[in-house]
Amino acid sequence: NSTTGTFYKTLEPNVSTKVKYCCKNRKIETVVTRLRFGKCCLNKYLKDIKRHETGLCNKCKVDETVGHFYTVLR
């Protein structure tokens, strides 16, 4: 019933010790993990840590989340 960790719970509803992603290149592994958790330098996250005023995509004017970023790349 806790509200903390709800974002991660949507990614991984069941607790598991299984490794989610493994790469020999630490930098790539770090980027993938940050994208999975939504803790990367996109405007929505930057707004959450008070580094961006609106958190909106500069082009579309909607929340710039990982999901939005992914759809724009496609």
mmCIF file of N, CA, C and O in Angstrom:
data_model
loop_
_atom_site.group_PDB
_atom_site.id
_atom_site.type_symbol
_atom_site.label_atom_id
_atom_site.label_comp_id
_atom_site.label_asym_id
_atom_site.label_seq_id
_atom_site.Cartn_x
_atom_site.Cartn_y
_atom_site.Cartn_z
ATOM 1 N N ASN A 1 0.804 -1.209 0.000
ATOM 2 C CA ASN A 1 0.000 0.000 0.000
ATOM 3 C C ASN A 1 0.844 1.269 0.000
ATOM 4 O O ASN A 1 0.306 2.350 -0.061
ATOM 5 N N SER A 2 2.158 1.118 0.084
ATOM 6 C CA SER A 2 3.046 2.273 0.119
ATOM 7 C C SER A 2 3.084 2.966 -1.241
ATOM 8 O O SER A 2 2.972 2.328 -2.288
ATOM 9 N N THR A 3 3.239 4.285 -1.219
ATOM 10 C CA THR A 3 3.339 5.040 -2.473
ATOM 11 C C THR A 3 4.781 5.157 -2.949
ATOM 12 O O THR A 3 5.010 5.564 -4.081
ATOM 13 N N THR A 4 5.747 4.808 -2.117
ATOM 14 C CA THR A 4 7.137 4.877 -2.552
ATOM 15 C C THR A 4 7.459 3.666 -3.415
ATOM 16 O O THR A 4 6.951 2.573 -3.194
ATOM 17 N N GLY A 5 8.271 3.877 -4.416
ATOM 18 C CA GLY A 5 8.689 2.788 -5.281
ATOM 19 C C GLY A 5 7.664 2.380 -6.317
ATOM 20 O O GLY A 5 7.802 1.341 -6.960
ATOM 21 N N THR A 6 6.630 3.193 -6.525
ATOM 22 C CA THR A 6 5.581 2.816 -7.471
ATOM 23 C C THR A 6 6.098 2.769 -8.905
ATOM 24 O O THR A 6 5.648 1.938 -9.689
ATOM 25 N N PHE A 7 7.041 3.651 -9.269
ATOM 26 C CA PHE A 7 7.580 3.624 -10.623
ATOM 27 C C PHE A 7 8.294 2.304 -10.880
ATOM 28 O O PHE A 7 8.073 1.651 -11.897
ATOM 29 N N TYR A 8 9.136 1.882 -9.942
ATOM 30 C CA TYR A 8 9.851 0.618 -10.121
ATOM 31 C C TYR A 8 8.879 -0.562 -10.114
ATOM 32 O O TYR A 8 9.065 -1.522 -10.849
ATOM 33 N N LYS A 9 7.834 -0.456 -9.338
ATOM 34 C CA LYS A 9 6.855 -1.543 -9.264
ATOM 35 C C LYS A 9 6.163 -1.748 -10.611
ATOM 36 O O LYS A 9 5.806 -2.864 -10.963
ATOM 37 N N THR A 10 6.004 -0.686 -11.393
ATOM 38 C CA THR A 10 5.421 -0.840 -12.725
ATOM 39 C C THR A 10 6.386 -1.569 -13.659
ATOM 40 O O THR A 10 5.956 -2.280 -14.561
ATOM 41 N N LEU A 11 7.685 -1.388 -13.447
ATOM 42 C CA LEU A 11 8.693 -2.087 -14.263
ATOM 43 C C LEU A 11 8.847 -3.534 -13.838
ATOM 44 O O LEU A 11 8.986 -4.431 -14.660
ATOM 45 N N GLU A 12 8.866 -3.761 -12.538
ATOM 46 C CA GLU A 12 9.147 -5.085 -11.971
ATOM 47 C C GLU A 12 8.162 -5.360 -10.840
ATOM 48 O O GLU A 12 8.462 -5.115 -9.673
ATOM 49 N N PRO A 13 6.963 -5.860 -11.171
ATOM 50 C CA PRO A 13 5.944 -6.054 -10.137
ATOM 51 C C PRO A 13 6.304 -7.128 -9.098
ATOM 52 O O PRO A 13 5.855 -7.063 -7.970
ATOM 53 N N ASN A 14 7.116 -8.099 -9.481
ATOM 54 C CA ASN A 14 7.516 -9.149 -8.547
ATOM 55 C C ASN A 14 8.990 -9.013 -8.194
ATOM 56 O O ASN A 14 9.826 -8.804 -9.079
ATOM 57 N N VAL A 15 9.308 -9.154 -6.931
ATOM 58 C CA VAL A 15 10.687 -9.054 -6.472
ATOM 59 C C VAL A 15 11.482 -10.218 -7.052
ATOM 60 O O VAL A 15 11.045 -11.359 -7.048
ATOM 61 N N SER A 16 12.664 -9.898 -7.571
ATOM 62 C CA SER A 16 13.480 -10.923 -8.208
ATOM 63 C C SER A 16 14.961 -10.575 -8.045
ATOM 64 O O SER A 16 15.334 -9.403 -8.021
ATOM 65 N N THR A 17 15.802 -11.577 -7.950
ATOM 66 C CA THR A 17 17.249 -11.348 -7.892
ATOM 67 C C THR A 17 17.877 -11.532 -9.269
ATOM 68 O O THR A 17 19.088 -11.444 -9.415
ATOM 69 N N LYS A 18 17.049 -11.755 -10.283
ATOM 70 C CA LYS A 18 17.512 -11.945 -11.649
ATOM 71 C C LYS A 18 18.164 -10.664 -12.171
ATOM 72 O O LYS A 18 17.648 -9.560 -11.965
ATOM 73 N N VAL A 19 19.295 -10.807 -12.854
ATOM 74 C CA VAL A 19 19.976 -9.662 -13.456
ATOM 75 C C VAL A 19 19.151 -9.203 -14.658
ATOM 76 O O VAL A 19 18.789 -10.009 -15.519
ATOM 77 N N LYS A 20 18.825 -7.908 -14.724
ATOM 78 C CA LYS A 20 17.945 -7.388 -15.760
ATOM 79 C C LYS A 20 18.679 -7.127 -17.064
ATOM 80 O O LYS A 20 18.150 -7.311 -18.141
ATOM 81 N N TYR A 21 19.892 -6.651 -16.974
ATOM 82 C CA TYR A 21 20.667 -6.308 -18.154
ATOM 83 C C TYR A 21 22.132 -6.431 -17.795
ATOM 84 O O TYR A 21 22.568 -5.970 -16.752
ATOM 85 N N CYS A 22 22.897 -7.046 -18.659
ATOM 86 C CA CYS A 22 24.310 -7.226 -18.393
ATOM 87 C C CYS A 22 25.099 -6.911 -19.663
ATOM 88 O O CYS A 22 24.771 -7.405 -20.740
ATOM 89 N N CYS A 23 26.097 -6.080 -19.526
ATOM 90 C CA CYS A 23 26.920 -5.687 -20.660
ATOM 91 C C CYS A 23 28.355 -5.535 -20.153
ATOM 92 O O CYS A 23 28.580 -5.078 -19.035
ATOM 93 N N LYS A 24 29.308 -5.890 -20.973
ATOM 94 C CA LYS A 24 30.711 -5.763 -20.564
ATOM 95 C C LYS A 24 31.149 -4.303 -20.496
ATOM 96 O O LYS A 24 32.093 -3.968 -19.799
ATOM 97 N N ASN A 25 30.438 -3.444 -21.206
ATOM 98 C CA ASN A 25 30.750 -2.023 -21.203
ATOM 99 C C ASN A 25 29.934 -1.338 -20.104
ATOM 100 O O ASN A 25 28.717 -1.210 -20.197
ATOM 101 N N ARG A 26 30.593 -0.900 -19.059
ATOM 102 C CA ARG A 26 29.928 -0.317 -17.883
ATOM 103 C C ARG A 26 29.129 0.931 -18.244
ATOM 104 O O ARG A 26 28.046 1.177 -17.709
ATOM 105 N N LYS A 27 29.643 1.742 -19.155
ATOM 106 C CA LYS A 27 28.963 2.979 -19.536
ATOM 107 C C LYS A 27 27.603 2.672 -20.183
ATOM 108 O O LYS A 27 26.600 3.301 -19.860
ATOM 109 N N ILE A 28 27.563 1.689 -21.076
ATOM 110 C CA ILE A 28 26.304 1.299 -21.716
ATOM 111 C C ILE A 28 25.338 0.744 -20.680
ATOM 112 O O ILE A 28 24.144 1.069 -20.679
ATOM 113 N N GLU A 29 25.835 -0.075 -19.784
ATOM 114 C CA GLU A 29 24.989 -0.649 -18.732
ATOM 115 C C GLU A 29 24.383 0.450 -17.859
ATOM 116 O O GLU A 29 23.209 0.395 -17.490
ATOM 117 N N THR A 30 25.169 1.457 -17.545
ATOM 118 C CA THR A 30 24.695 2.583 -16.736
ATOM 119 C C THR A 30 23.594 3.350 -17.466
ATOM 120 O O THR A 30 22.561 3.683 -16.875
ATOM 121 N N VAL A 31 23.791 3.625 -18.748
ATOM 122 C CA VAL A 31 22.792 4.367 -19.529
ATOM 123 C C VAL A 31 21.482 3.588 -19.600
ATOM 124 O O VAL A 31 20.400 4.151 -19.393
ATOM 125 N N VAL A 32 21.560 2.288 -19.866
ATOM 126 C CA VAL A 32 20.354 1.464 -19.952
ATOM 127 C C VAL A 32 19.615 1.448 -18.623
ATOM 128 O O VAL A 32 18.384 1.596 -18.570
ATOM 129 N N THR A 33 20.341 1.302 -17.533
ATOM 130 C CA THR A 33 19.709 1.281 -16.208
ATOM 131 C C THR A 33 19.049 2.615 -15.895
ATOM 132 O O THR A 33 17.922 2.654 -15.389
ATOM 133 N N ARG A 34 19.711 3.715 -16.202
ATOM 134 C CA ARG A 34 19.120 5.037 -15.956
ATOM 135 C C ARG A 34 17.859 5.244 -16.782
ATOM 136 O O ARG A 34 16.883 5.817 -16.304
ATOM 137 N N LEU A 35 17.871 4.770 -18.023
ATOM 138 C CA LEU A 35 16.674 4.876 -18.851
ATOM 139 C C LEU A 35 15.541 4.034 -18.272
ATOM 140 O O LEU A 35 14.386 4.468 -18.245
ATOM 141 N N ARG A 36 15.839 2.821 -17.809
ATOM 142 C CA ARG A 36 14.810 1.959 -17.216
ATOM 143 C C ARG A 36 14.134 2.629 -16.028
ATOM 144 O O ARG A 36 12.929 2.527 -15.824
ATOM 145 N N PHE A 37 14.930 3.311 -15.213
ATOM 146 C CA PHE A 37 14.397 3.953 -14.009
ATOM 147 C C PHE A 37 13.896 5.373 -14.247
ATOM 148 O O PHE A 37 13.319 5.987 -13.364
ATOM 149 N N GLY A 38 14.144 5.915 -15.438
ATOM 150 C CA GLY A 38 13.712 7.274 -15.739
ATOM 151 C C GLY A 38 14.549 8.331 -15.057
ATOM 152 O O GLY A 38 14.112 9.467 -14.894
ATOM 153 N N LYS A 39 15.754 7.998 -14.660
ATOM 154 C CA LYS A 39 16.634 8.930 -13.951
ATOM 155 C C LYS A 39 17.767 9.374 -14.872
ATOM 156 O O LYS A 39 18.941 9.120 -14.647
ATOM 157 N N CYS A 40 17.397 10.020 -15.970
ATOM 158 C CA CYS A 40 18.391 10.468 -16.947
ATOM 159 C C CYS A 40 18.136 11.938 -17.267
ATOM 160 O O CYS A 40 17.170 12.524 -16.804
ATOM 161 N N CYS A 41 18.970 12.514 -18.050
ATOM 162 C CA CYS A 41 18.918 13.961 -18.298
ATOM 163 C C CYS A 41 17.841 14.359 -19.302
ATOM 164 O O CYS A 41 18.112 15.053 -20.281
ATOM 165 N N LEU A 42 16.625 13.934 -19.052
ATOM 166 C CA LEU A 42 15.486 14.408 -19.820
ATOM 167 C C LEU A 42 14.758 15.447 -18.974
ATOM 168 O O LEU A 42 14.834 15.435 -17.748
ATOM 169 N N ASN A 43 14.072 16.359 -19.631
ATOM 170 C CA ASN A 43 13.508 17.523 -18.933
ATOM 171 C C ASN A 43 12.581 17.183 -17.776
ATOM 172 O O ASN A 43 12.575 17.885 -16.760
ATOM 173 N N LYS A 44 11.789 16.132 -17.886
ATOM 174 C CA LYS A 44 10.868 15.766 -16.784
ATOM 175 C C LYS A 44 11.648 15.443 -15.511
ATOM 176 O O LYS A 44 11.306 15.903 -14.423
ATOM 177 N N TYR A 45 12.709 14.648 -15.637
ATOM 178 C CA TYR A 45 13.528 14.317 -14.469
ATOM 179 C C TYR A 45 14.270 15.558 -13.970
ATOM 180 O O TYR A 45 14.360 15.790 -12.764
ATOM 181 N N LEU A 46 14.775 16.366 -14.897
ATOM 182 C CA LEU A 46 15.481 17.584 -14.493
ATOM 183 C C LEU A 46 14.561 18.523 -13.715
ATOM 184 O O LEU A 46 14.996 19.175 -12.767
ATOM 185 N N LYS A 47 13.280 18.570 -14.099
ATOM 186 C CA LYS A 47 12.323 19.381 -13.339
ATOM 187 C C LYS A 47 12.152 18.819 -11.928
ATOM 188 O O LYS A 47 12.085 19.565 -10.952
ATOM 189 N N ASP A 48 12.100 17.483 -11.822
ATOM 190 C CA ASP A 48 11.939 16.842 -10.510
ATOM 191 C C ASP A 48 13.072 17.196 -9.558
ATOM 192 O O ASP A 48 12.868 17.284 -8.351
ATOM 193 N N ILE A 49 14.279 17.397 -10.111
ATOM 194 C CA ILE A 49 15.426 17.755 -9.268
ATOM 195 C C ILE A 49 15.732 19.255 -9.341
ATOM 196 O O ILE A 49 16.816 19.703 -8.996
ATOM 197 N N LYS A 50 14.730 20.011 -9.830
ATOM 198 C CA LYS A 50 14.778 21.478 -9.872
ATOM 199 C C LYS A 50 15.918 22.031 -10.738
ATOM 200 O O LYS A 50 16.560 23.014 -10.394
ATOM 201 N N ARG A 51 16.114 21.389 -11.907
ATOM 202 C CA ARG A 51 17.126 21.846 -12.860
ATOM 203 C C ARG A 51 16.508 22.278 -14.194
ATOM 204 O O ARG A 51 17.204 22.652 -15.110
ATOM 205 N N HIS A 52 15.183 22.192 -14.287
ATOM 206 C CA HIS A 52 14.466 22.623 -15.488
ATOM 207 C C HIS A 52 13.151 23.233 -15.030
ATOM 208 O O HIS A 52 12.532 22.762 -14.084
ATOM 209 N N GLU A 53 12.743 24.291 -15.699
ATOM 210 C CA GLU A 53 11.554 25.018 -15.245
ATOM 211 C C GLU A 53 10.254 24.255 -15.440
ATOM 212 O O GLU A 53 9.418 24.198 -14.540
ATOM 213 N N THR A 54 10.041 23.670 -16.622
ATOM 214 C CA THR A 54 8.733 23.090 -16.929
ATOM 215 C C THR A 54 8.728 21.568 -17.017
ATOM 216 O O THR A 54 7.699 20.949 -16.782
ATOM 217 N N GLY A 55 9.824 20.968 -17.443
ATOM 218 C CA GLY A 55 9.869 19.525 -17.648
ATOM 219 C C GLY A 55 9.281 19.101 -18.983
ATOM 220 O O GLY A 55 9.120 17.921 -19.259
ATOM 221 N N LEU A 56 8.952 20.078 -19.822
ATOM 222 C CA LEU A 56 8.323 19.787 -21.105
ATOM 223 C C LEU A 56 9.357 19.639 -22.217
ATOM 224 O O LEU A 56 10.419 20.253 -22.188
ATOM 225 N N CYS A 57 8.997 18.844 -23.218
ATOM 226 C CA CYS A 57 9.813 18.686 -24.417
ATOM 227 C C CYS A 57 9.860 20.031 -25.142
ATOM 228 O O CYS A 57 8.832 20.700 -25.298
ATOM 229 N N ASN A 58 11.025 20.439 -25.580
ATOM 230 C CA ASN A 58 11.166 21.734 -26.247
ATOM 231 C C ASN A 58 10.407 21.774 -27.572
ATOM 232 O O ASN A 58 9.963 22.838 -27.994
ATOM 233 N N LYS A 59 10.249 20.636 -28.217
ATOM 234 C CA LYS A 59 9.593 20.569 -29.521
ATOM 235 C C LYS A 59 8.083 20.378 -29.406
ATOM 236 O O LYS A 59 7.316 21.078 -30.050
ATOM 237 N N CYS A 60 7.659 19.411 -28.589
ATOM 238 C CA CYS A 60 6.234 19.005 -28.529
ATOM 239 C C CYS A 60 5.446 19.680 -27.413
ATOM 240 O O CYS A 60 4.214 19.638 -27.424
ATOM 241 N N LYS A 61 6.118 20.211 -26.424
ATOM 242 C CA LYS A 61 5.477 20.860 -25.271
ATOM 243 C C LYS A 61 4.640 19.897 -24.431
ATOM 244 O O LYS A 61 3.587 20.261 -23.914
ATOM 245 N N VAL A 62 5.083 18.629 -24.320
ATOM 246 C CA VAL A 62 4.490 17.652 -23.404
ATOM 247 C C VAL A 62 5.614 17.164 -22.494
ATOM 248 O O VAL A 62 6.792 17.406 -22.773
ATOM 249 N N ASP A 63 5.255 16.474 -21.406
ATOM 250 C CA ASP A 63 6.279 15.977 -20.490
ATOM 251 C C ASP A 63 7.335 15.171 -21.245
ATOM 252 O O ASP A 63 7.000 14.243 -21.983
ATOM 253 N N GLU A 64 8.588 15.555 -21.083
ATOM 254 C CA GLU A 64 9.681 14.839 -21.741
ATOM 255 C C GLU A 64 10.138 13.696 -20.838
ATOM 256 O O GLU A 64 11.031 13.828 -20.016
ATOM 257 N N THR A 65 9.465 12.554 -21.002
ATOM 258 C CA THR A 65 9.783 11.348 -20.254
ATOM 259 C C THR A 65 10.542 10.393 -21.162
ATOM 260 O O THR A 65 10.689 10.643 -22.359
ATOM 261 N N VAL A 66 10.986 9.276 -20.606
ATOM 262 C CA VAL A 66 11.685 8.266 -21.408
ATOM 263 C C VAL A 66 10.747 7.743 -22.493
ATOM 264 O O VAL A 66 11.155 7.591 -23.653
ATOM 265 N N GLY A 67 9.497 7.492 -22.147
ATOM 266 C CA GLY A 67 8.533 7.014 -23.130
ATOM 267 C C GLY A 67 8.333 7.994 -24.271
ATOM 268 O O GLY A 67 8.297 7.620 -25.444
ATOM 269 N N HIS A 68 8.217 9.270 -23.941
ATOM 270 C CA HIS A 68 8.055 10.299 -24.968
ATOM 271 C C HIS A 68 9.305 10.375 -25.836
ATOM 272 O O HIS A 68 9.216 10.432 -27.064
ATOM 273 N N PHE A 69 10.451 10.354 -25.210
ATOM 274 C CA PHE A 69 11.720 10.427 -25.933
ATOM 275 C C PHE A 69 11.838 9.260 -26.911
ATOM 276 O O PHE A 69 12.245 9.432 -28.059
ATOM 277 N N TYR A 70 11.457 8.082 -26.459
ATOM 278 C CA TYR A 70 11.515 6.882 -27.306
ATOM 279 C C TYR A 70 10.586 7.014 -28.517
ATOM 280 O O TYR A 70 10.957 6.683 -29.632
ATOM 281 N N THR A 71 9.378 7.513 -28.318
ATOM 282 C CA THR A 71 8.453 7.645 -29.441
ATOM 283 C C THR A 71 8.913 8.709 -30.430
ATOM 284 O O THR A 71 8.686 8.570 -31.624
ATOM 285 N N VAL A 72 9.568 9.753 -29.948
ATOM 286 C CA VAL A 72 10.092 10.790 -30.844
ATOM 287 C C VAL A 72 11.233 10.228 -31.697
ATOM 288 O O VAL A 72 11.350 10.556 -32.870
ATOM 289 N N LEU A 73 12.049 9.351 -31.128
ATOM 290 C CA LEU A 73 13.151 8.745 -31.876
ATOM 291 C C LEU A 73 12.680 7.820 -32.979
ATOM 292 O O LEU A 73 13.354 7.664 -33.993
ATOM 293 N N ARG A 74 11.547 7.182 -32.783
ATOM 294 C CA ARG A 74 11.031 6.226 -33.769
ATOM 295 C C ARG A 74 10.632 6.966 -34.971
ATOM 296 O O ARG A 74 10.725 6.992 -36.009
#
